[in-house]
CSV table of C-alpha atoms and ligand atoms in Angstrom, one decimal:
chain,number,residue,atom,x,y,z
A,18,UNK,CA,-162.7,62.6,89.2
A,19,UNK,CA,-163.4,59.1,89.1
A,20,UNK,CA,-163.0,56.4,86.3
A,21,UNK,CA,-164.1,53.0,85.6
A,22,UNK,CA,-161.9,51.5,83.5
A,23,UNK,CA,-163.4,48.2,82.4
A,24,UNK,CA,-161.1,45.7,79.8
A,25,UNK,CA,-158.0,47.2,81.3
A,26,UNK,CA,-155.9,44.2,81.3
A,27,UNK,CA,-156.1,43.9,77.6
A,28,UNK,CA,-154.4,45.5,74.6
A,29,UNK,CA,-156.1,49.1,74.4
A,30,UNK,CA,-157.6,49.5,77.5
A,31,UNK,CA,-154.2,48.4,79.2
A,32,UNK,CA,-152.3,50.6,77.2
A,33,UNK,CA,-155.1,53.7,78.2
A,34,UNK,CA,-154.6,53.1,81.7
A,35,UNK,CA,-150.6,53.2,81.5
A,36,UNK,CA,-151.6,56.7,79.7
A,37,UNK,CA,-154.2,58.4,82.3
A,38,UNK,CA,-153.1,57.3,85.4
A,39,UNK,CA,-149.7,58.7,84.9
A,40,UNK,CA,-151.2,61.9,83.1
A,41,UNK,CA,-153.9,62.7,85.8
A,42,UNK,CA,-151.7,62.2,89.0
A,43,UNK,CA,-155.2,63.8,90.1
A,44,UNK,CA,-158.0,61.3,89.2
A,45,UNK,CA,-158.4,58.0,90.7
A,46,UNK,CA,-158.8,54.9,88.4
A,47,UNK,CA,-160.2,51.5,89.1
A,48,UNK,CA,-160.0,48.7,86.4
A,49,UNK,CA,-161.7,46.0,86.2
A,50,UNK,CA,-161.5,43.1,83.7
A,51,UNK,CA,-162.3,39.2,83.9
A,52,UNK,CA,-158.9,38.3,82.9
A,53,UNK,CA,-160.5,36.2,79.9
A,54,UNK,CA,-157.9,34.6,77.8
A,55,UNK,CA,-157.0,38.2,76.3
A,56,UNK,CA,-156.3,39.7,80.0
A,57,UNK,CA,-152.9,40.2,81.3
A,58,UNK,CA,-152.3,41.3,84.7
A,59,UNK,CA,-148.9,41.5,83.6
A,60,UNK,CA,-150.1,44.3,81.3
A,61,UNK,CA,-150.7,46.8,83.6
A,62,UNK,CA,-148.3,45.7,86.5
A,63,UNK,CA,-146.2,48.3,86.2
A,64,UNK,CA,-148.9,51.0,87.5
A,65,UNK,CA,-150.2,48.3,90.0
A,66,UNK,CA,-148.7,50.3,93.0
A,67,UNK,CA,-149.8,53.9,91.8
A,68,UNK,CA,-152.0,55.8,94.4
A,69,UNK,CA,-154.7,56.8,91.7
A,70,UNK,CA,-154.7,53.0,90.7
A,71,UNK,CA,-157.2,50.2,91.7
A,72,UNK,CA,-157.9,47.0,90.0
A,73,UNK,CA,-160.5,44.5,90.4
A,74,UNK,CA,-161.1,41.2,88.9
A,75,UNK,CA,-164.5,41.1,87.6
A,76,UNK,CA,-167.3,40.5,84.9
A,77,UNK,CA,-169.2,43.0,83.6
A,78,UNK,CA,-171.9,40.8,83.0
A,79,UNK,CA,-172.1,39.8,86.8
A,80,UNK,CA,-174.9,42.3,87.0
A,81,UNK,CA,-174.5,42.0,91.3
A,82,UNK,CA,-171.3,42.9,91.4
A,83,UNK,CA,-171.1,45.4,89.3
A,84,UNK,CA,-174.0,47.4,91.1
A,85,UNK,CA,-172.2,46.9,94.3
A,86,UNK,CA,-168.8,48.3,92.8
A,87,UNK,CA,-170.7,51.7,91.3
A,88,UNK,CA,-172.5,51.8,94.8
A,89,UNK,CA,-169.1,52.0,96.5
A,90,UNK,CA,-166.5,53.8,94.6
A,91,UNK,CA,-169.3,56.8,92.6
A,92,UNK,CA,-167.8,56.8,89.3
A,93,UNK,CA,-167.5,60.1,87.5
A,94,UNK,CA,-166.9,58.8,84.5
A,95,UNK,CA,-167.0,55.2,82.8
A,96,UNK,CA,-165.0,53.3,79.7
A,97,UNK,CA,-166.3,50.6,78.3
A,98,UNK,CA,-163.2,48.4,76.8
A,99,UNK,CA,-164.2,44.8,77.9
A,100,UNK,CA,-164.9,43.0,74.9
A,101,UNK,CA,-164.5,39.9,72.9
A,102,UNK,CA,-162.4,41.2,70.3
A,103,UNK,CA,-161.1,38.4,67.9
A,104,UNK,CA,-162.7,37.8,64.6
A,105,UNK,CA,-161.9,34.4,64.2
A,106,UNK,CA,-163.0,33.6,67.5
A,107,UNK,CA,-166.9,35.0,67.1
A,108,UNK,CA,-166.9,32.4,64.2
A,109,UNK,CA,-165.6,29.9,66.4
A,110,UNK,CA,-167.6,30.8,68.8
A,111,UNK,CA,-170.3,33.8,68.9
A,112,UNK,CA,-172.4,33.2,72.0
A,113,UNK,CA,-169.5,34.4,74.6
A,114,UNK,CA,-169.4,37.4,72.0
A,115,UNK,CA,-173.1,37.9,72.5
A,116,UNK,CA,-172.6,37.6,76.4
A,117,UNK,CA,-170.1,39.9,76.7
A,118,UNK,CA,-169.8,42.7,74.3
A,119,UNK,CA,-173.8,43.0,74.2
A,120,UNK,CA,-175.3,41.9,77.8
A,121,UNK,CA,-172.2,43.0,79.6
A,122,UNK,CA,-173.1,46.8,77.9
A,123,UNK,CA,-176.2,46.4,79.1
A,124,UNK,CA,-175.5,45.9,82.8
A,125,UNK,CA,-172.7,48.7,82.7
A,126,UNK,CA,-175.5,51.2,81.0
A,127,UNK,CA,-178.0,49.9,83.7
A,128,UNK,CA,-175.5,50.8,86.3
A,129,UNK,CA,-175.1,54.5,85.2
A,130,UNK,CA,-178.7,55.2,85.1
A,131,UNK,CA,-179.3,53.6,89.1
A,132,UNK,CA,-175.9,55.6,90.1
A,133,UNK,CA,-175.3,57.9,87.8
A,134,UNK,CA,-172.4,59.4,85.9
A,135,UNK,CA,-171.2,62.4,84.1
A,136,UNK,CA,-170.5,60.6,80.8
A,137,UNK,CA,-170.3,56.7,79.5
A,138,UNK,CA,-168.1,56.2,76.7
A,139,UNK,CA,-168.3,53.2,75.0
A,140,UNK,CA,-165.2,52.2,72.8
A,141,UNK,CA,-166.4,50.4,69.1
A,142,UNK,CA,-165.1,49.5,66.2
A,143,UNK,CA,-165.1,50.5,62.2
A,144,UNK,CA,-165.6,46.9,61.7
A,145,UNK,CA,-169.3,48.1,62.4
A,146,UNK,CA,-170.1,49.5,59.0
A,147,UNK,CA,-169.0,46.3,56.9
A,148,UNK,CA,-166.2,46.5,54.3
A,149,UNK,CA,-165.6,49.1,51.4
A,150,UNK,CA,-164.4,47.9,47.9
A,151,UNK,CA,-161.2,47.6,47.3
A,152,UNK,CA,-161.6,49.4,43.8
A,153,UNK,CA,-162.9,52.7,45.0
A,154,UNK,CA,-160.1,54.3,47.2
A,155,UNK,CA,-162.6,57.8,47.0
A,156,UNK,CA,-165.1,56.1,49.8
A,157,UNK,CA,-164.4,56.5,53.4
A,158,UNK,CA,-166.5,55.2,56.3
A,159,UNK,CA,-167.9,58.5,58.1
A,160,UNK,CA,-170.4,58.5,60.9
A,161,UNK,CA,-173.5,58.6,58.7
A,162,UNK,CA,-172.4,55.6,57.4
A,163,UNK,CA,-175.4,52.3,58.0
A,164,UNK,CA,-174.2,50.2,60.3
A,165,UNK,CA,-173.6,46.6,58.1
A,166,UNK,CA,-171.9,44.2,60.5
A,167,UNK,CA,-170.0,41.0,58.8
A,168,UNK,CA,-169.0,38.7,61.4
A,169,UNK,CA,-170.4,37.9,64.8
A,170,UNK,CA,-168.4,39.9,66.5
A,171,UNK,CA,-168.7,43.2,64.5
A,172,UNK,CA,-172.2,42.6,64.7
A,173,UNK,CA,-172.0,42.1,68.4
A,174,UNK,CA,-170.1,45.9,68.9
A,175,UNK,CA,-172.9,47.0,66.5
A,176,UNK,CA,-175.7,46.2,68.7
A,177,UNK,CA,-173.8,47.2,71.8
A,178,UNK,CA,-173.3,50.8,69.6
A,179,UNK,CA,-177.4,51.0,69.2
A,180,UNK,CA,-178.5,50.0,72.9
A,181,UNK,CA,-175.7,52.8,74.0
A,182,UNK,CA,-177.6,55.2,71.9
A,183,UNK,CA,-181.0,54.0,72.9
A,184,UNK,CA,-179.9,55.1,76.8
A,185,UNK,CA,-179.3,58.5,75.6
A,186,UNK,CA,-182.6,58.9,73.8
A,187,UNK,CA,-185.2,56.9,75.8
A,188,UNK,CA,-183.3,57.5,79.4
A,189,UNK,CA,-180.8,61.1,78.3
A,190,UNK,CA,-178.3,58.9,79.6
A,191,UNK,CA,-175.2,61.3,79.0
A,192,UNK,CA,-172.9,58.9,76.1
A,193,UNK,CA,-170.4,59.1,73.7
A,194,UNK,CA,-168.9,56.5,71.3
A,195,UNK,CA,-165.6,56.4,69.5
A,196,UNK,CA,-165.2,54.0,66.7
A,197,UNK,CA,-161.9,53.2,65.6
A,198,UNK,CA,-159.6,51.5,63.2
A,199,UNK,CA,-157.6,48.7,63.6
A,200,UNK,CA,-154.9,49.4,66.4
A,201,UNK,CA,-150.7,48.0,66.9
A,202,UNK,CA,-148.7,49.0,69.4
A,203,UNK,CA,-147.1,47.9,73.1
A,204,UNK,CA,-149.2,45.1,75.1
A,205,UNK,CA,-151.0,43.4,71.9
A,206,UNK,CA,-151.8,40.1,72.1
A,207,UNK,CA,-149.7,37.7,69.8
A,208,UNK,CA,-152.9,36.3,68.1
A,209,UNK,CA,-153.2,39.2,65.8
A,210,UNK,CA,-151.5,39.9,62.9
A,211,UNK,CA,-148.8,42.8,63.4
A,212,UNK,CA,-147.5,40.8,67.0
A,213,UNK,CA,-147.5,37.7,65.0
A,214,UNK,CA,-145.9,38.4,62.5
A,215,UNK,CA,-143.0,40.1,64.0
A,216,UNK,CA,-142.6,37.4,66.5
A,217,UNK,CA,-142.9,35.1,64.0
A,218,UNK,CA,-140.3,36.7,61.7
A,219,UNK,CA,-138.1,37.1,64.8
A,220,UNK,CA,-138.0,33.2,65.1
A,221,UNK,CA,-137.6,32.2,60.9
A,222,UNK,CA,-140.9,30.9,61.1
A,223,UNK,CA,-143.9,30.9,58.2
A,224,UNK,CA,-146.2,34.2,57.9
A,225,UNK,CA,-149.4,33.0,57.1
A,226,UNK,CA,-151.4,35.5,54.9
A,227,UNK,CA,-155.5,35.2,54.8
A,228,UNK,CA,-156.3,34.8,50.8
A,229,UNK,CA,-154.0,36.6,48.7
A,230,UNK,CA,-153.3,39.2,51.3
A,231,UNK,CA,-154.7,42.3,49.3
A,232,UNK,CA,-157.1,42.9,52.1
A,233,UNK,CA,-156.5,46.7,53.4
A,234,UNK,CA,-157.0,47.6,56.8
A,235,UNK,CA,-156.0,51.6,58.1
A,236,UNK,CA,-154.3,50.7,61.1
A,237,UNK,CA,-153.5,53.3,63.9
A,238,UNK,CA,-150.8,53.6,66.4
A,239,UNK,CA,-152.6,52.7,69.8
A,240,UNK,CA,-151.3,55.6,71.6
A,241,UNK,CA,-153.2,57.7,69.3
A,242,UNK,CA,-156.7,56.0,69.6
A,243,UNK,CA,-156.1,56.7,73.3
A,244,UNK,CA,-155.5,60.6,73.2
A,245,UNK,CA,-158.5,60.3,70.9
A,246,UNK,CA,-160.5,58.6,73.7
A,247,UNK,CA,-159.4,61.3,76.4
A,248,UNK,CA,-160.6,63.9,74.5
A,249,UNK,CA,-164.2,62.3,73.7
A,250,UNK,CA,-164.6,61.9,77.2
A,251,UNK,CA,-163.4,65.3,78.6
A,252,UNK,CA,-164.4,67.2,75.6
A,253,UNK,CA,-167.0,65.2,73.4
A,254,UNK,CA,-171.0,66.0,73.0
A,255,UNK,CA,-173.4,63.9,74.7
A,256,UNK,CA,-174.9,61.8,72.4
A,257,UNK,CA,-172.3,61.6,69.3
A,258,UNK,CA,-170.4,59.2,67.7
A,259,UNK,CA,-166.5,60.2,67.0
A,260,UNK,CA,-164.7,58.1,64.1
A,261,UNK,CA,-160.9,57.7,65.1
A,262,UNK,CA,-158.5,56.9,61.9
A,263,UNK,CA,-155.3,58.4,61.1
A,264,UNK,CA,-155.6,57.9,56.9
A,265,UNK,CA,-152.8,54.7,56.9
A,266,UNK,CA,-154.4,51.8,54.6
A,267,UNK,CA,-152.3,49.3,54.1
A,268,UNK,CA,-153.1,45.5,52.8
A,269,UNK,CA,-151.8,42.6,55.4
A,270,UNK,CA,-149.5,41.9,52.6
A,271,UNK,CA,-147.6,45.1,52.3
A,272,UNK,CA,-148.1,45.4,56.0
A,273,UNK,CA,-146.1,41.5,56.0
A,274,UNK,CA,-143.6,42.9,53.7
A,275,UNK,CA,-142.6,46.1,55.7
A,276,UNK,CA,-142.0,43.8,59.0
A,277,UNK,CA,-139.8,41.5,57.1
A,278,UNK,CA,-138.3,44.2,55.8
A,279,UNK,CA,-137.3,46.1,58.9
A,280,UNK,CA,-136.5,43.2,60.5
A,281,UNK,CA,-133.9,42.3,57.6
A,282,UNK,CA,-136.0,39.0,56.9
A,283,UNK,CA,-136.6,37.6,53.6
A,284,UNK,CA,-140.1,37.4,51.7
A,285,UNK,CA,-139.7,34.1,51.6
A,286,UNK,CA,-141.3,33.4,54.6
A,287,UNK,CA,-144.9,34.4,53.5
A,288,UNK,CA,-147.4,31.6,53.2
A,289,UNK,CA,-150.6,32.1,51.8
A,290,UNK,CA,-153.6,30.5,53.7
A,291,UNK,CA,-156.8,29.2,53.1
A,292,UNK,CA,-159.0,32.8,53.5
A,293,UNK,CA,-161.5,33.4,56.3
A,294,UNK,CA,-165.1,32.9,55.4
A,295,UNK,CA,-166.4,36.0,55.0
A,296,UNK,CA,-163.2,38.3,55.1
A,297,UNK,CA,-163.8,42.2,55.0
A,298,UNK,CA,-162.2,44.1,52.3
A,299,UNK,CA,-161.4,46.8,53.1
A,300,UNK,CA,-161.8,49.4,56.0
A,301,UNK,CA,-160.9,53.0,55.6
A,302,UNK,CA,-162.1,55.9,58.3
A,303,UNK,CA,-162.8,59.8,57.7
A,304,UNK,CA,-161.8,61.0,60.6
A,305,UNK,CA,-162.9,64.8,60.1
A,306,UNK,CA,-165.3,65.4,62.9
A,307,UNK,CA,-163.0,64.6,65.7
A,308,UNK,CA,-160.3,66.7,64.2
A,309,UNK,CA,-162.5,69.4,63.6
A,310,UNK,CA,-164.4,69.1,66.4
A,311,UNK,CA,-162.2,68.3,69.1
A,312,UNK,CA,-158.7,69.0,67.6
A,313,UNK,CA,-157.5,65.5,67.9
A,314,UNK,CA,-154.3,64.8,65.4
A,315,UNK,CA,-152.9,61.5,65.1
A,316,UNK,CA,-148.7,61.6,66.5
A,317,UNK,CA,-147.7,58.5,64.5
A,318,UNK,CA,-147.9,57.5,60.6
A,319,UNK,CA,-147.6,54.1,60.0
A,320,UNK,CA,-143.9,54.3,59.7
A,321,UNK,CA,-143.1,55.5,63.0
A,322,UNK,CA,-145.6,53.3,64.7
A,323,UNK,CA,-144.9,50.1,63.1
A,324,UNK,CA,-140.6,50.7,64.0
A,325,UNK,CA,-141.7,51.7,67.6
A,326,UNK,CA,-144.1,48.3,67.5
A,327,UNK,CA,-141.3,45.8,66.7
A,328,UNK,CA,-138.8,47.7,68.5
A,329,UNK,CA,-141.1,47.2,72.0
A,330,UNK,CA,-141.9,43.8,70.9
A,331,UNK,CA,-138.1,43.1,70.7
A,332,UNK,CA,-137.3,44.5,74.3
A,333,UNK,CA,-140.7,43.0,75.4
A,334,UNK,CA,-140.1,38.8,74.9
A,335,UNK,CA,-140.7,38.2,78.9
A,336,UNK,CA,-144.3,39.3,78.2
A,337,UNK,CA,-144.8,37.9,74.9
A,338,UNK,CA,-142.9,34.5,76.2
A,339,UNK,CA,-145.6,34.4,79.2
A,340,UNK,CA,-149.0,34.8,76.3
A,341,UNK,CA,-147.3,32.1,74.3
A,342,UNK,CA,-146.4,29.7,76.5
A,343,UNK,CA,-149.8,30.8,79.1
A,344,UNK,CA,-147.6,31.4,81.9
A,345,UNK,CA,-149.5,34.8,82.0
A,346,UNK,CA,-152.6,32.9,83.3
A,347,UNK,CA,-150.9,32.0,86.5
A,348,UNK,CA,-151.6,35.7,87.9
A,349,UNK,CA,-153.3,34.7,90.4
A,350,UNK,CA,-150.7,32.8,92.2
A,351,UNK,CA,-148.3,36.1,91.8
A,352,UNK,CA,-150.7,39.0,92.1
A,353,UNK,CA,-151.9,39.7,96.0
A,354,UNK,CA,-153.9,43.1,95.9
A,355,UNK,CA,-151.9,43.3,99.2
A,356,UNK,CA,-148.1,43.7,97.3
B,26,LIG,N1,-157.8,46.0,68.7
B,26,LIG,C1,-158.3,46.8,67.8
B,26,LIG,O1,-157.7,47.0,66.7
B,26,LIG,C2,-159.6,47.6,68.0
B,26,LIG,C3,-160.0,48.6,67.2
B,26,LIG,C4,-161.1,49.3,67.4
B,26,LIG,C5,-161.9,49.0,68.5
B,26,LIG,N2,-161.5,48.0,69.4
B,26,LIG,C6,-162.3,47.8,70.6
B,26,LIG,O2,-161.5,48.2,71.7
B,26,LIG,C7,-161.8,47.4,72.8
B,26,LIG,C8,-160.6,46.8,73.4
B,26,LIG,O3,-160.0,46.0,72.4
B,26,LIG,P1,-158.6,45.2,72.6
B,26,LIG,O4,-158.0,45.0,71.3
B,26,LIG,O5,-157.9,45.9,73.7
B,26,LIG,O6,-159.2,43.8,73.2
B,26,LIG,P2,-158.5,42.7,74.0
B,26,LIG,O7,-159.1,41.4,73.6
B,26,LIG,O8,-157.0,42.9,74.0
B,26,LIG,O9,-158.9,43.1,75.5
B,26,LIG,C9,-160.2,42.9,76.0
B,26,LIG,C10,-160.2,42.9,77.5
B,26,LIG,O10,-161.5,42.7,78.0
B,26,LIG,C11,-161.5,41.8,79.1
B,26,LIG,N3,-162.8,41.1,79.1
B,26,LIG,C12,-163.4,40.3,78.2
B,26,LIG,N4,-164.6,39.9,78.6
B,26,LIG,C13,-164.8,40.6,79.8
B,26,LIG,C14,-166.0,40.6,80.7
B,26,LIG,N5,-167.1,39.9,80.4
B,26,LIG,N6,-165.9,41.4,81.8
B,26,LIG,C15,-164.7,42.1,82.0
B,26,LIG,N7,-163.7,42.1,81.2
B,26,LIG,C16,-163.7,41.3,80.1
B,26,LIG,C17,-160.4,40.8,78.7
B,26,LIG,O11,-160.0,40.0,79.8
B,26,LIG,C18,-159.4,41.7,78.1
B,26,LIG,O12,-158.5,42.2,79.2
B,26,LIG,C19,-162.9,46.4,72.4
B,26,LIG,O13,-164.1,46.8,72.8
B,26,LIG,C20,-162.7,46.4,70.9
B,26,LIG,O14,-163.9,46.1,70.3
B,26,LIG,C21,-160.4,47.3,69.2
């Protein structure tokens, strides 16, 4: 079989790709990602010379290329990770959002129906149904849920979710969607809040904290979302949406707290910051079908994840050092698809 793995220099999609290609010896697996900002090469180096592994620096908006790509290589199967994936940034920012995470779908979905495939899977987000209240722990976010988007880029994955389902009705384009809380683990880029906290922590700098930090999010161990992905594709229905969430709600405050506490650091160095306009709540996933369904289980709670998080981000500084100080961008001059 045949994958596309698109986003695969990035946090999830890099860490998928370390996953399949070692647990498939048998598949093939071509990546490719535009190296934006939130691209690494240095991410997935270390399966850069595996047989089964091909990677191709690219934009999935560059409708020409793409084409050309599925032409050549036949793709079994196609992943859709490339995204703009930063809140703050679609405030910033939206259009590059729009671009990508709608119009780049678009051309990928475009490019299954002139070649076709045996299944597209797009990877989403719960950020796609809004926030929940913070005073009514009972309510979960379940696929029936309305989509009710907050910030530019939730609404961005929203509308990528609905054109994804539109190819399987109007064109029986064979799809699947996972939708899935927020994610820590190996490979994640210091600009969100578990990496930057601990590497904050690690040097005695501030934490800053969004509002009064009671904000809960139900974070799950990357390597989890990733089983959970394999399965949807191998195993998932056509047409159906799979929430991914492994019941571990936490508020960035007592998520703070437990870094600094592992980490032997004191409290002290929370700051609380000016909050961010329109701030979700809370998020909280029920993640019954794909357990029931598929037999997915998650192998991490939050904490065994969050010890195996700052304990790779400890042995990892060489990669963090490189995203901090932008050294990582200089791929180019190191990386020869020839090496
Ligand atoms: N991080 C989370 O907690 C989380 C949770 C649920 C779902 N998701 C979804 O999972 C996917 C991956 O998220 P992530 O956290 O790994 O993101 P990321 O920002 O770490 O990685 C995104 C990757 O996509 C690439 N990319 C961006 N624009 C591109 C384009 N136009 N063409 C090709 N490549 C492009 C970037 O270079 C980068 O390598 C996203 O679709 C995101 O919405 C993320």
């Amino acid at each position: 079989m045949k994958f596309l793995v698109t986003g695969g220099a990035g946090f999830i999609g890099g860490n998928f790709l370390h996953m399949m290609v070692r647990k498939y010896p048998e598949d093939q697996y071509v990546c490719i990602d535009a190296l934006t900002y939130a691209g690494n090469i240095e991410t997935i180096e270390p399966i850069m010379k595996e047989k089964n592994f091909k990677f191709i620096h690219e934009n999935i908006c560059n409708r020409e290329a793409v084409y050309q790509l599925f032409e050549i290589e036949k793709f079994d199967y196609v992943i859709n990770f490339a995204a703009e994936s930063h809140v703050d940034r679609s405030i910033d920012n939206p259009e590059i959002f729009l671009k990508t995470n709608i119009l780049g779908t678009q051309v990928l979905l475009d490019a299954c129906r002139k070649y076709g495939i045996k299944r597209y899977h797009q990877v989403s987000t719960d950020e796609v149904y809004g926030d929940l209240p913070l005073n009514r722990l009972d309510l979960l976010f379940n696929e029936e849920t309305p989509l009710h988007a907050s910030s530019p880029y939730s609404a961005s994955k929203a509308a990528a979710d609905l054109l994804v389902l539109a190819y399987y009705r109007t064109y029986k384009l064979p799809v699947t969607i996972s939708r899935c809380s927020n994610n820590y683990g190996p490979y994640h880029f210091p600009e969100k809040l578990i990496p930057l906290m601990i590497q904050r922590a690690l040097k005695n700098e501030q934490l800053p904290i969004y509002g009064n930090g009671q904000n809960v999010r139900d974070w799950l161990y990357v390597a989890d979302h990733c089983d959970a992905i394999d399965l949807i594709v191998r195993k998932g229905r056509d047409g159906e949406i799979y929430n991914v969430g492994g019941h571990n709600e936490k508020s960035n405050l007592d998520v703070v707290k437990t870094i600094l506490k592992l980490m032997k650091k004191p409290e002290s160095l929370i700051s609380f910051v000016k909050d961010r306009p329109g701030h979700d709540l809370r998020y909280a996933m029920d993640p019954t079908k794909i357990k029931t369904e598929l037999g997915w289980k998650p192998k991490y709670d939050f904490d065994s994840g969050i010890k195996s998080t700052i304990q790779w981000n400890l042995e990892h500084q060489e990669w963090i050092n490189h995203v901090e100080s932008g050294e990582y961008r200089n791929w180019m001059k190191r990386y020869s698809p020839n090496n």
